[in-house]
Amino acid sequence: MNRIINKYIQEQKEDILNEWVERMKEKSDERVLKVVSNQVFVSTSREFVEMVSSNLNDTNEEYSERLHDFAEKVVKLGWPLSFVTEGIQVFASIVFEGIKEEKLVGKEDEMKLFYDIDRWTNPMTNEVVNIYSTTWERTVSLQKIALQELSAPLIPVFDGISVMPLIGAIDTERAKQIMENLLNGVVKHRSEVVLIDITGVPVVDTMVAHHIIQAADAVRLVGARCMLVGIRPEIAQTIVNLGIDLNQITTKNTLKKGMEAALELVNKKIIQVGEKS
């Protein structure tokens, strides 16, 4: 029976692909169709049909490699797992209906054909779920690492002066990342003054202040000075109400004022050349 299935797929591959694309477009939600162009959707669908049919011809190693490559591709495209698994079911349905219509098997063998197709596609579905899940977890993990690195960058702006702009909430895990990036950046850029800009931090509570004080102390230990800038009136009021001691840290309400103070600390200043027009 596998020989009949394989022969039909190879001979009708283009028709199967077109039918599969039409059915999957009807079943898919707008998310799937919006994230990729029609051309990419069709080319990926062709790759999907090739991958499914290759399970009948390729060695296990070749098929597994195709499956891994395809899983990584659809994860990057944003296709949900349900869409991929349903795609296998739709493919099986198209093949079953096509063989029946072509009368390639007798009525008495239709049930056997159904079970043979089911036995062929079920292990494939399970393998797709496993590989897709692994690929998704790895992708999310890599994205998380990248976001963590970007969430607390230390940016050199002048010789000896660096700025770390902080945006969003600061939890314990992120505080560790801030500390690590801060210390590595100070050494790497040979910073003499570091400005921690908290303009984009919505709330400064006792825990956040504690982390900032720790970061400032660590900066001093590696031979640089730390300045806290971007302290809005409501943040200042919160710090006072909480009784948080920031006496050991130079503070400024704006990055501009902090930059001016930092330039003085490194014996530099910005001068205007020429007259204003």
PDB file of C-alpha atoms in Angstrom:
ATOM      1  CA  MET A   1       0.000   0.000   0.000  1.00  0.00           C
ATOM      2  CA  ASN A   2       2.905   2.378   0.705  1.00  0.00           C
ATOM      3  CA  ARG A   3       3.965   1.949  -2.911  1.00  0.00           C
ATOM      4  CA  ILE A   4       0.542   3.189  -4.104  1.00  0.00           C
ATOM      5  CA  ILE A   5       0.661   6.140  -1.694  1.00  0.00           C
ATOM      6  CA  ASN A   6       4.179   7.070  -2.740  1.00  0.00           C
ATOM      7  CA  LYS A   7       3.427   6.755  -6.476  1.00  0.00           C
ATOM      8  CA  TYR A   8       0.310   8.906  -6.166  1.00  0.00           C
ATOM      9  CA  ILE A   9       2.157  11.637  -4.204  1.00  0.00           C
ATOM     10  CA  GLN A  10       5.052  11.776  -6.687  1.00  0.00           C
ATOM     11  CA  GLU A  11       2.727  11.949  -9.712  1.00  0.00           C
ATOM     12  CA  GLN A  12       0.264  14.455  -8.219  1.00  0.00           C
ATOM     13  CA  LYS A  13       2.640  16.525  -6.110  1.00  0.00           C
ATOM     14  CA  GLU A  14       1.778  19.864  -7.754  1.00  0.00           C
ATOM     15  CA  ASP A  15      -1.983  19.305  -7.474  1.00  0.00           C
ATOM     16  CA  ILE A  16      -1.577  18.162  -3.870  1.00  0.00           C
ATOM     17  CA  LEU A  17       0.442  21.296  -3.096  1.00  0.00           C
ATOM     18  CA  ASN A  18      -2.158  23.633  -4.638  1.00  0.00           C
ATOM     19  CA  GLU A  19      -4.996  21.896  -2.809  1.00  0.00           C
ATOM     20  CA  TRP A  20      -3.043  21.961   0.462  1.00  0.00           C
ATOM     21  CA  VAL A  21      -2.298  25.692   0.148  1.00  0.00           C
ATOM     22  CA  GLU A  22      -5.967  26.500  -0.507  1.00  0.00           C
ATOM     23  CA  ARG A  23      -7.234  24.439   2.415  1.00  0.00           C
ATOM     24  CA  MET A  24      -4.620  25.741   4.832  1.00  0.00           C
ATOM     25  CA  LYS A  25      -5.359  29.348   3.866  1.00  0.00           C
ATOM     26  CA  GLU A  26      -8.998  28.741   4.749  1.00  0.00           C
ATOM     27  CA  LYS A  27      -8.069  27.168   8.083  1.00  0.00           C
ATOM     28  CA  SER A  28      -5.315  29.581   9.135  1.00  0.00           C
ATOM     29  CA  ASP A  29      -5.975  32.676  11.207  1.00  0.00           C
ATOM     30  CA  GLU A  30      -4.874  36.138  10.134  1.00  0.00           C
ATOM     31  CA  ARG A  31      -1.656  35.938  12.181  1.00  0.00           C
ATOM     32  CA  VAL A  32      -0.177  33.264   9.933  1.00  0.00           C
ATOM     33  CA  LEU A  33      -1.094  35.058   6.708  1.00  0.00           C
ATOM     34  CA  LYS A  34       0.061  38.468   7.929  1.00  0.00           C
ATOM     35  CA  VAL A  35       3.533  37.494   9.075  1.00  0.00           C
ATOM     36  CA  VAL A  36       4.645  36.209   5.660  1.00  0.00           C
ATOM     37  CA  SER A  37       4.000  37.204   2.060  1.00  0.00           C
ATOM     38  CA  ASN A  38       1.985  34.958  -0.245  1.00  0.00           C
ATOM     39  CA  GLN A  39       5.170  34.004  -2.086  1.00  0.00           C
ATOM     40  CA  VAL A  40       6.888  32.912   1.141  1.00  0.00           C
ATOM     41  CA  PHE A  41       3.731  31.075   2.237  1.00  0.00           C
ATOM     42  CA  VAL A  42       3.621  29.096  -1.027  1.00  0.00           C
ATOM     43  CA  SER A  43       7.365  28.351  -1.068  1.00  0.00           C
ATOM     44  CA  THR A  44       7.273  27.215   2.570  1.00  0.00           C
ATOM     45  CA  SER A  45       4.189  25.129   1.831  1.00  0.00           C
ATOM     46  CA  ARG A  46       6.062  23.479  -1.043  1.00  0.00           C
ATOM     47  CA  GLU A  47       8.925  22.734   1.337  1.00  0.00           C
ATOM     48  CA  PHE A  48       6.416  21.278   3.797  1.00  0.00           C
ATOM     49  CA  VAL A  49       4.874  18.971   1.162  1.00  0.00           C
ATOM     50  CA  GLU A  50       8.352  17.904   0.041  1.00  0.00           C
ATOM     51  CA  MET A  51       9.328  17.216   3.630  1.00  0.00           C
ATOM     52  CA  VAL A  52       6.218  15.125   4.359  1.00  0.00           C
ATOM     53  CA  SER A  53       6.509  13.091   1.165  1.00  0.00           C
ATOM     54  CA  SER A  54      10.247  12.550   1.695  1.00  0.00           C
ATOM     55  CA  ASN A  55       9.392  10.398   4.702  1.00  0.00           C
ATOM     56  CA  LEU A  56       8.490   7.663   2.231  1.00  0.00           C
ATOM     57  CA  ASN A  57      11.748   7.789   0.286  1.00  0.00           C
ATOM     58  CA  ASP A  58      14.594   9.299   2.322  1.00  0.00           C
ATOM     59  CA  THR A  59      16.627   7.515   4.961  1.00  0.00           C
ATOM     60  CA  ASN A  60      15.775   8.285   8.586  1.00  0.00           C
ATOM     61  CA  GLU A  61      18.838  10.516   8.852  1.00  0.00           C
ATOM     62  CA  GLU A  62      17.962  12.530   5.727  1.00  0.00           C
ATOM     63  CA  TYR A  63      14.339  12.860   6.793  1.00  0.00           C
ATOM     64  CA  SER A  64      15.283  13.979  10.327  1.00  0.00           C
ATOM     65  CA  GLU A  65      17.598  16.623   8.882  1.00  0.00           C
ATOM     66  CA  ARG A  66      14.802  17.940   6.633  1.00  0.00           C
ATOM     67  CA  LEU A  67      12.419  17.960   9.590  1.00  0.00           C
ATOM     68  CA  HIS A  68      14.872  19.904  11.799  1.00  0.00           C
ATOM     69  CA  ASP A  69      15.485  22.486   9.075  1.00  0.00           C
ATOM     70  CA  PHE A  70      11.776  22.922   8.434  1.00  0.00           C
ATOM     71  CA  ALA A  71      10.919  23.233  12.140  1.00  0.00           C
ATOM     72  CA  GLU A  72      13.525  25.970  12.601  1.00  0.00           C
ATOM     73  CA  LYS A  73      12.181  27.810   9.562  1.00  0.00           C
ATOM     74  CA  VAL A  74       8.515  27.817  10.645  1.00  0.00           C
ATOM     75  CA  VAL A  75       9.438  28.854  14.196  1.00  0.00           C
ATOM     76  CA  LYS A  76      11.252  31.880  12.739  1.00  0.00           C
ATOM     77  CA  LEU A  77       8.255  32.595  10.484  1.00  0.00           C
ATOM     78  CA  GLY A  78       5.944  32.498  13.497  1.00  0.00           C
ATOM     79  CA  TRP A  79       3.769  29.578  12.360  1.00  0.00           C
ATOM     80  CA  PRO A  80       2.051  28.055  15.416  1.00  0.00           C
ATOM     81  CA  LEU A  81       2.539  24.354  16.172  1.00  0.00           C
ATOM     82  CA  SER A  82      -1.195  23.681  15.721  1.00  0.00           C
ATOM     83  CA  PHE A  83      -0.941  24.994  12.146  1.00  0.00           C
ATOM     84  CA  VAL A  84       1.918  22.608  11.335  1.00  0.00           C
ATOM     85  CA  THR A  85       0.305  19.518  12.894  1.00  0.00           C
ATOM     86  CA  GLU A  86      -3.018  20.279  11.234  1.00  0.00           C
ATOM     87  CA  GLY A  87      -1.104  20.630   7.970  1.00  0.00           C
ATOM     88  CA  ILE A  88      -0.046  16.976   8.223  1.00  0.00           C
ATOM     89  CA  GLN A  89      -3.657  15.929   8.778  1.00  0.00           C
ATOM     90  CA  VAL A  90      -4.810  17.976   5.789  1.00  0.00           C
ATOM     91  CA  PHE A  91      -2.050  16.463   3.642  1.00  0.00           C
ATOM     92  CA  ALA A  92      -3.104  12.942   4.664  1.00  0.00           C
ATOM     93  CA  SER A  93      -6.735  13.762   3.903  1.00  0.00           C
ATOM     94  CA  ILE A  94      -5.891  15.112   0.429  1.00  0.00           C
ATOM     95  CA  VAL A  95      -3.859  11.978  -0.402  1.00  0.00           C
ATOM     96  CA  PHE A  96      -6.592   9.637   0.870  1.00  0.00           C
ATOM     97  CA  GLU A  97      -9.350  11.432  -1.055  1.00  0.00           C
ATOM     98  CA  GLY A  98      -7.212  11.601  -4.213  1.00  0.00           C
ATOM     99  CA  ILE A  99      -6.398   7.885  -4.241  1.00  0.00           C
ATOM    100  CA  LYS A 100     -10.081   7.099  -3.698  1.00  0.00           C
ATOM    101  CA  GLU A 101     -11.195   9.383  -6.533  1.00  0.00           C
ATOM    102  CA  GLU A 102      -8.590   7.902  -8.886  1.00  0.00           C
ATOM    103  CA  LYS A 103      -9.864   4.447  -7.869  1.00  0.00           C
ATOM    104  CA  LEU A 104      -6.298   3.287  -7.280  1.00  0.00           C
ATOM    105  CA  VAL A 105      -7.625   0.901  -4.610  1.00  0.00           C
ATOM    106  CA  GLY A 106     -10.837  -1.042  -4.466  1.00  0.00           C
ATOM    107  CA  LYS A 107     -13.684  -0.302  -2.061  1.00  0.00           C
ATOM    108  CA  GLU A 108     -12.634  -3.220   0.104  1.00  0.00           C
ATOM    109  CA  ASP A 109      -9.153  -1.724   0.537  1.00  0.00           C
ATOM    110  CA  GLU A 110     -10.201   1.847   1.387  1.00  0.00           C
ATOM    111  CA  MET A 111     -10.156   1.187   5.136  1.00  0.00           C
ATOM    112  CA  LYS A 112      -6.702  -0.385   4.866  1.00  0.00           C
ATOM    113  CA  LEU A 113      -5.549   2.655   2.888  1.00  0.00           C
ATOM    114  CA  PHE A 114      -6.883   4.942   5.621  1.00  0.00           C
ATOM    115  CA  TYR A 115      -5.032   3.049   8.363  1.00  0.00           C
ATOM    116  CA  ASP A 116      -1.830   2.879   6.329  1.00  0.00           C
ATOM    117  CA  ILE A 117      -1.863   6.658   5.809  1.00  0.00           C
ATOM    118  CA  ASP A 118      -2.654   7.141   9.503  1.00  0.00           C
ATOM    119  CA  ARG A 119       0.242   4.867  10.550  1.00  0.00           C
ATOM    120  CA  TRP A 120       2.509   6.830   8.217  1.00  0.00           C
ATOM    121  CA  THR A 121       1.522  10.329   9.425  1.00  0.00           C
ATOM    122  CA  ASN A 122       1.061   9.759  13.190  1.00  0.00           C
ATOM    123  CA  PRO A 123       4.761   9.184  14.001  1.00  0.00           C
ATOM    124  CA  MET A 124       5.538  12.180  11.797  1.00  0.00           C
ATOM    125  CA  THR A 125       3.183  14.378  13.833  1.00  0.00           C
ATOM    126  CA  ASN A 126       4.800  13.244  17.094  1.00  0.00           C
ATOM    127  CA  GLU A 127       8.264  13.937  15.731  1.00  0.00           C
ATOM    128  CA  VAL A 128       7.209  17.377  14.460  1.00  0.00           C
ATOM    129  CA  VAL A 129       5.835  18.251  17.928  1.00  0.00           C
ATOM    130  CA  ASN A 130       9.085  17.200  19.633  1.00  0.00           C
ATOM    131  CA  ILE A 131      11.404  18.980  17.210  1.00  0.00           C
ATOM    132  CA  TYR A 132       9.217  22.087  17.005  1.00  0.00           C
ATOM    133  CA  SER A 133       9.075  22.336  20.814  1.00  0.00           C
ATOM    134  CA  THR A 134      12.847  21.920  21.147  1.00  0.00           C
ATOM    135  CA  THR A 135      13.489  24.470  18.402  1.00  0.00           C
ATOM    136  CA  TRP A 136      11.037  26.930  19.958  1.00  0.00           C
ATOM    137  CA  GLU A 137      12.581  26.593  23.417  1.00  0.00           C
ATOM    138  CA  ARG A 138      16.073  27.132  22.001  1.00  0.00           C
ATOM    139  CA  THR A 139      14.918  30.165  20.008  1.00  0.00           C
ATOM    140  CA  VAL A 140      13.182  31.699  23.031  1.00  0.00           C
ATOM    141  CA  SER A 141      16.273  31.038  25.162  1.00  0.00           C
ATOM    142  CA  LEU A 142      18.553  32.768  22.631  1.00  0.00           C
ATOM    143  CA  GLN A 143      16.135  35.698  22.359  1.00  0.00           C
ATOM    144  CA  LYS A 144      16.019  36.009  26.131  1.00  0.00           C
ATOM    145  CA  ILE A 145      19.817  36.148  26.321  1.00  0.00           C
ATOM    146  CA  ALA A 146      19.914  38.770  23.547  1.00  0.00           C
ATOM    147  CA  LEU A 147      17.250  40.870  25.276  1.00  0.00           C
ATOM    148  CA  GLN A 148      19.086  40.660  28.579  1.00  0.00           C
ATOM    149  CA  GLU A 149      22.255  41.914  26.925  1.00  0.00           C
ATOM    150  CA  LEU A 150      20.366  44.760  25.254  1.00  0.00           C
ATOM    151  CA  SER A 151      18.361  45.630  28.361  1.00  0.00           C
ATOM    152  CA  ALA A 152      21.360  47.105  30.177  1.00  0.00           C
ATOM    153  CA  PRO A 153      23.986  48.335  27.710  1.00  0.00           C
ATOM    154  CA  LEU A 154      26.917  50.461  28.816  1.00  0.00           C
ATOM    155  CA  ILE A 155      27.499  53.050  26.089  1.00  0.00           C
ATOM    156  CA  PRO A 156      30.769  55.030  25.871  1.00  0.00           C
ATOM    157  CA  VAL A 157      29.908  58.631  24.900  1.00  0.00           C
ATOM    158  CA  PHE A 158      33.236  60.418  25.537  1.00  0.00           C
ATOM    159  CA  ASP A 159      36.716  59.299  26.492  1.00  0.00           C
ATOM    160  CA  GLY A 160      36.351  58.207  30.095  1.00  0.00           C
ATOM    161  CA  ILE A 161      32.556  58.738  30.238  1.00  0.00           C
ATOM    162  CA  SER A 162      29.939  56.010  29.738  1.00  0.00           C
ATOM    163  CA  VAL A 163      26.151  55.950  30.108  1.00  0.00           C
ATOM    164  CA  MET A 164      23.888  53.059  31.065  1.00  0.00           C
ATOM    165  CA  PRO A 165      20.261  53.897  30.193  1.00  0.00           C
ATOM    166  CA  LEU A 166      17.782  51.711  32.102  1.00  0.00           C
ATOM    167  CA  ILE A 167      14.228  51.205  30.847  1.00  0.00           C
ATOM    168  CA  GLY A 168      11.459  49.183  32.496  1.00  0.00           C
ATOM    169  CA  ALA A 169      11.164  47.325  35.777  1.00  0.00           C
ATOM    170  CA  ILE A 170      14.263  46.013  37.532  1.00  0.00           C
ATOM    171  CA  ASP A 171      14.009  42.623  39.208  1.00  0.00           C
ATOM    172  CA  THR A 172      16.738  40.584  40.883  1.00  0.00           C
ATOM    173  CA  GLU A 173      17.705  38.714  37.711  1.00  0.00           C
ATOM    174  CA  ARG A 174      17.952  41.887  35.681  1.00  0.00           C
ATOM    175  CA  ALA A 175      19.892  43.611  38.479  1.00  0.00           C
ATOM    176  CA  LYS A 176      22.548  40.885  38.197  1.00  0.00           C
ATOM    177  CA  GLN A 177      22.752  41.491  34.451  1.00  0.00           C
ATOM    178  CA  ILE A 178      23.080  45.250  35.040  1.00  0.00           C
ATOM    179  CA  MET A 179      25.889  44.695  37.525  1.00  0.00           C
ATOM    180  CA  GLU A 180      27.740  42.319  35.182  1.00  0.00           C
ATOM    181  CA  ASN A 181      27.396  44.601  32.131  1.00  0.00           C
ATOM    182  CA  LEU A 182      28.362  47.625  34.202  1.00  0.00           C
ATOM    183  CA  LEU A 183      31.575  46.165  35.598  1.00  0.00           C
ATOM    184  CA  ASN A 184      32.640  44.526  32.324  1.00  0.00           C
ATOM    185  CA  GLY A 185      31.877  47.747  30.431  1.00  0.00           C
ATOM    186  CA  VAL A 186      33.790  49.979  32.849  1.00  0.00           C
ATOM    187  CA  VAL A 187      36.905  47.851  32.425  1.00  0.00           C
ATOM    188  CA  LYS A 188      36.464  47.404  28.680  1.00  0.00           C
ATOM    189  CA  HIS A 189      35.879  51.111  27.914  1.00  0.00           C
ATOM    190  CA  ARG A 190      38.261  52.347  30.639  1.00  0.00           C
ATOM    191  CA  SER A 191      35.504  54.517  32.016  1.00  0.00           C
ATOM    192  CA  GLU A 192      36.306  57.071  34.669  1.00  0.00           C
ATOM    193  CA  VAL A 193      32.709  58.200  35.167  1.00  0.00           C
ATOM    194  CA  VAL A 194      29.556  56.133  34.670  1.00  0.00           C
ATOM    195  CA  LEU A 195      26.096  57.693  34.450  1.00  0.00           C
ATOM    196  CA  ILE A 196      23.204  55.380  35.306  1.00  0.00           C
ATOM    197  CA  ASP A 197      20.124  56.928  33.690  1.00  0.00           C
ATOM    198  CA  ILE A 198      16.866  55.831  35.382  1.00  0.00           C
ATOM    199  CA  THR A 199      14.584  58.138  33.378  1.00  0.00           C
ATOM    200  CA  GLY A 200      12.839  55.075  31.918  1.00  0.00           C
ATOM    201  CA  VAL A 201      12.465  53.175  35.204  1.00  0.00           C
ATOM    202  CA  PRO A 202       8.798  53.524  36.227  1.00  0.00           C
ATOM    203  CA  VAL A 203       9.169  52.662  39.923  1.00  0.00           C
ATOM    204  CA  VAL A 204      12.104  52.960  42.316  1.00  0.00           C
ATOM    205  CA  ASP A 205      11.394  51.029  45.483  1.00  0.00           C
ATOM    206  CA  THR A 206      13.701  49.837  48.255  1.00  0.00           C
ATOM    207  CA  MET A 207      14.843  46.803  46.264  1.00  0.00           C
ATOM    208  CA  VAL A 208      15.623  48.809  43.098  1.00  0.00           C
ATOM    209  CA  ALA A 209      17.479  51.442  45.132  1.00  0.00           C
ATOM    210  CA  HIS A 210      19.458  48.715  46.878  1.00  0.00           C
ATOM    211  CA  HIS A 211      20.527  47.280  43.522  1.00  0.00           C
ATOM    212  CA  ILE A 212      21.546  50.736  42.258  1.00  0.00           C
ATOM    213  CA  ILE A 213      23.588  51.414  45.417  1.00  0.00           C
ATOM    214  CA  GLN A 214      25.301  48.030  45.021  1.00  0.00           C
ATOM    215  CA  ALA A 215      26.104  48.833  41.378  1.00  0.00           C
ATOM    216  CA  ALA A 216      27.547  52.229  42.362  1.00  0.00           C
ATOM    217  CA  ASP A 217      29.695  50.624  45.077  1.00  0.00           C
ATOM    218  CA  ALA A 218      30.963  48.021  42.618  1.00  0.00           C
ATOM    219  CA  VAL A 219      31.876  50.748  40.109  1.00  0.00           C
ATOM    220  CA  ARG A 220      33.889  52.565  42.773  1.00  0.00           C
ATOM    221  CA  LEU A 221      35.750  49.351  43.592  1.00  0.00           C
ATOM    222  CA  VAL A 222      37.030  49.125  40.001  1.00  0.00           C
ATOM    223  CA  GLY A 223      38.246  52.713  40.123  1.00  0.00           C
ATOM    224  CA  ALA A 224      35.436  54.672  38.455  1.00  0.00           C
ATOM    225  CA  ARG A 225      32.876  57.161  39.734  1.00  0.00           C
ATOM    226  CA  CYS A 226      29.143  56.559  39.485  1.00  0.00           C
ATOM    227  CA  MET A 227      26.422  59.145  38.950  1.00  0.00           C
ATOM    228  CA  LEU A 228      22.661  58.590  39.077  1.00  0.00           C
ATOM    229  CA  VAL A 229      20.684  60.727  36.624  1.00  0.00           C
ATOM    230  CA  GLY A 230      17.076  61.025  35.492  1.00  0.00           C
ATOM    231  CA  ILE A 231      15.569  61.349  38.971  1.00  0.00           C
ATOM    232  CA  ARG A 232      12.046  62.640  38.416  1.00  0.00           C
ATOM    233  CA  PRO A 233      10.205  64.523  41.218  1.00  0.00           C
ATOM    234  CA  GLU A 234       7.964  61.546  42.010  1.00  0.00           C
ATOM    235  CA  ILE A 235      10.993  59.236  42.195  1.00  0.00           C
ATOM    236  CA  ALA A 236      12.774  61.710  44.501  1.00  0.00           C
ATOM    237  CA  GLN A 237       9.706  61.820  46.750  1.00  0.00           C
ATOM    238  CA  THR A 238       9.542  58.024  46.883  1.00  0.00           C
ATOM    239  CA  ILE A 239      13.243  57.785  47.788  1.00  0.00           C
ATOM    240  CA  VAL A 240      12.786  60.310  50.621  1.00  0.00           C
ATOM    241  CA  ASN A 241       9.623  58.586  51.923  1.00  0.00           C
ATOM    242  CA  LEU A 242      11.368  55.216  51.938  1.00  0.00           C
ATOM    243  CA  GLY A 243      14.348  56.669  53.807  1.00  0.00           C
ATOM    244  CA  ILE A 244      16.784  55.433  51.175  1.00  0.00           C
ATOM    245  CA  ASP A 245      20.269  56.881  51.634  1.00  0.00           C
ATOM    246  CA  LEU A 246      21.847  57.991  48.357  1.00  0.00           C
ATOM    247  CA  ASN A 247      24.388  60.330  49.964  1.00  0.00           C
ATOM    248  CA  GLN A 248      27.285  58.301  48.609  1.00  0.00           C
ATOM    249  CA  ILE A 249      26.045  58.722  45.023  1.00  0.00           C
ATOM    250  CA  THR A 250      26.081  61.946  42.982  1.00  0.00           C
ATOM    251  CA  THR A 251      22.571  62.532  41.605  1.00  0.00           C
ATOM    252  CA  LYS A 252      21.219  64.768  38.842  1.00  0.00           C
ATOM    253  CA  ASN A 253      17.690  65.199  37.611  1.00  0.00           C
ATOM    254  CA  THR A 254      18.548  65.030  33.897  1.00  0.00           C
ATOM    255  CA  LEU A 255      21.084  63.277  31.701  1.00  0.00           C
ATOM    256  CA  LYS A 256      22.173  66.672  30.333  1.00  0.00           C
ATOM    257  CA  LYS A 257      23.134  67.948  33.777  1.00  0.00           C
ATOM    258  CA  GLY A 258      24.792  64.661  34.594  1.00  0.00           C
ATOM    259  CA  MET A 259      26.849  64.843  31.412  1.00  0.00           C
ATOM    260  CA  GLU A 260      27.975  68.386  32.264  1.00  0.00           C
ATOM    261  CA  ALA A 261      29.047  67.254  35.741  1.00  0.00           C
ATOM    262  CA  ALA A 262      30.826  64.187  34.298  1.00  0.00           C
ATOM    263  CA  LEU A 263      32.809  66.352  31.866  1.00  0.00           C
ATOM    264  CA  GLU A 264      33.988  68.493  34.773  1.00  0.00           C
ATOM    265  CA  LEU A 265      35.122  65.400  36.662  1.00  0.00           C
ATOM    266  CA  VAL A 266      37.350  64.327  33.771  1.00  0.00           C
ATOM    267  CA  ASN A 267      38.572  67.893  33.144  1.00  0.00           C
ATOM    268  CA  LYS A 268      36.798  68.266  29.830  1.00  0.00           C
ATOM    269  CA  LYS A 269      34.236  70.702  28.532  1.00  0.00           C
ATOM    270  CA  ILE A 270      32.253  71.325  25.372  1.00  0.00           C
ATOM    271  CA  ILE A 271      32.944  74.644  23.701  1.00  0.00           C
ATOM    272  CA  GLN A 272      31.047  76.289  20.909  1.00  0.00           C
ATOM    273  CA  VAL A 273      32.993  76.979  17.742  1.00  0.00           C
ATOM    274  CA  GLY A 274      31.857  79.946  15.738  1.00  0.00           C
ATOM    275  CA  GLU A 275      28.904  82.237  16.315  1.00  0.00           C
ATOM    276  CA  LYS A 276      25.279  81.209  16.225  1.00  0.00           C
ATOM    277  CA  SER A 277      23.591  82.270  13.033  1.00  0.00           C
TER     278      SER A 277
END
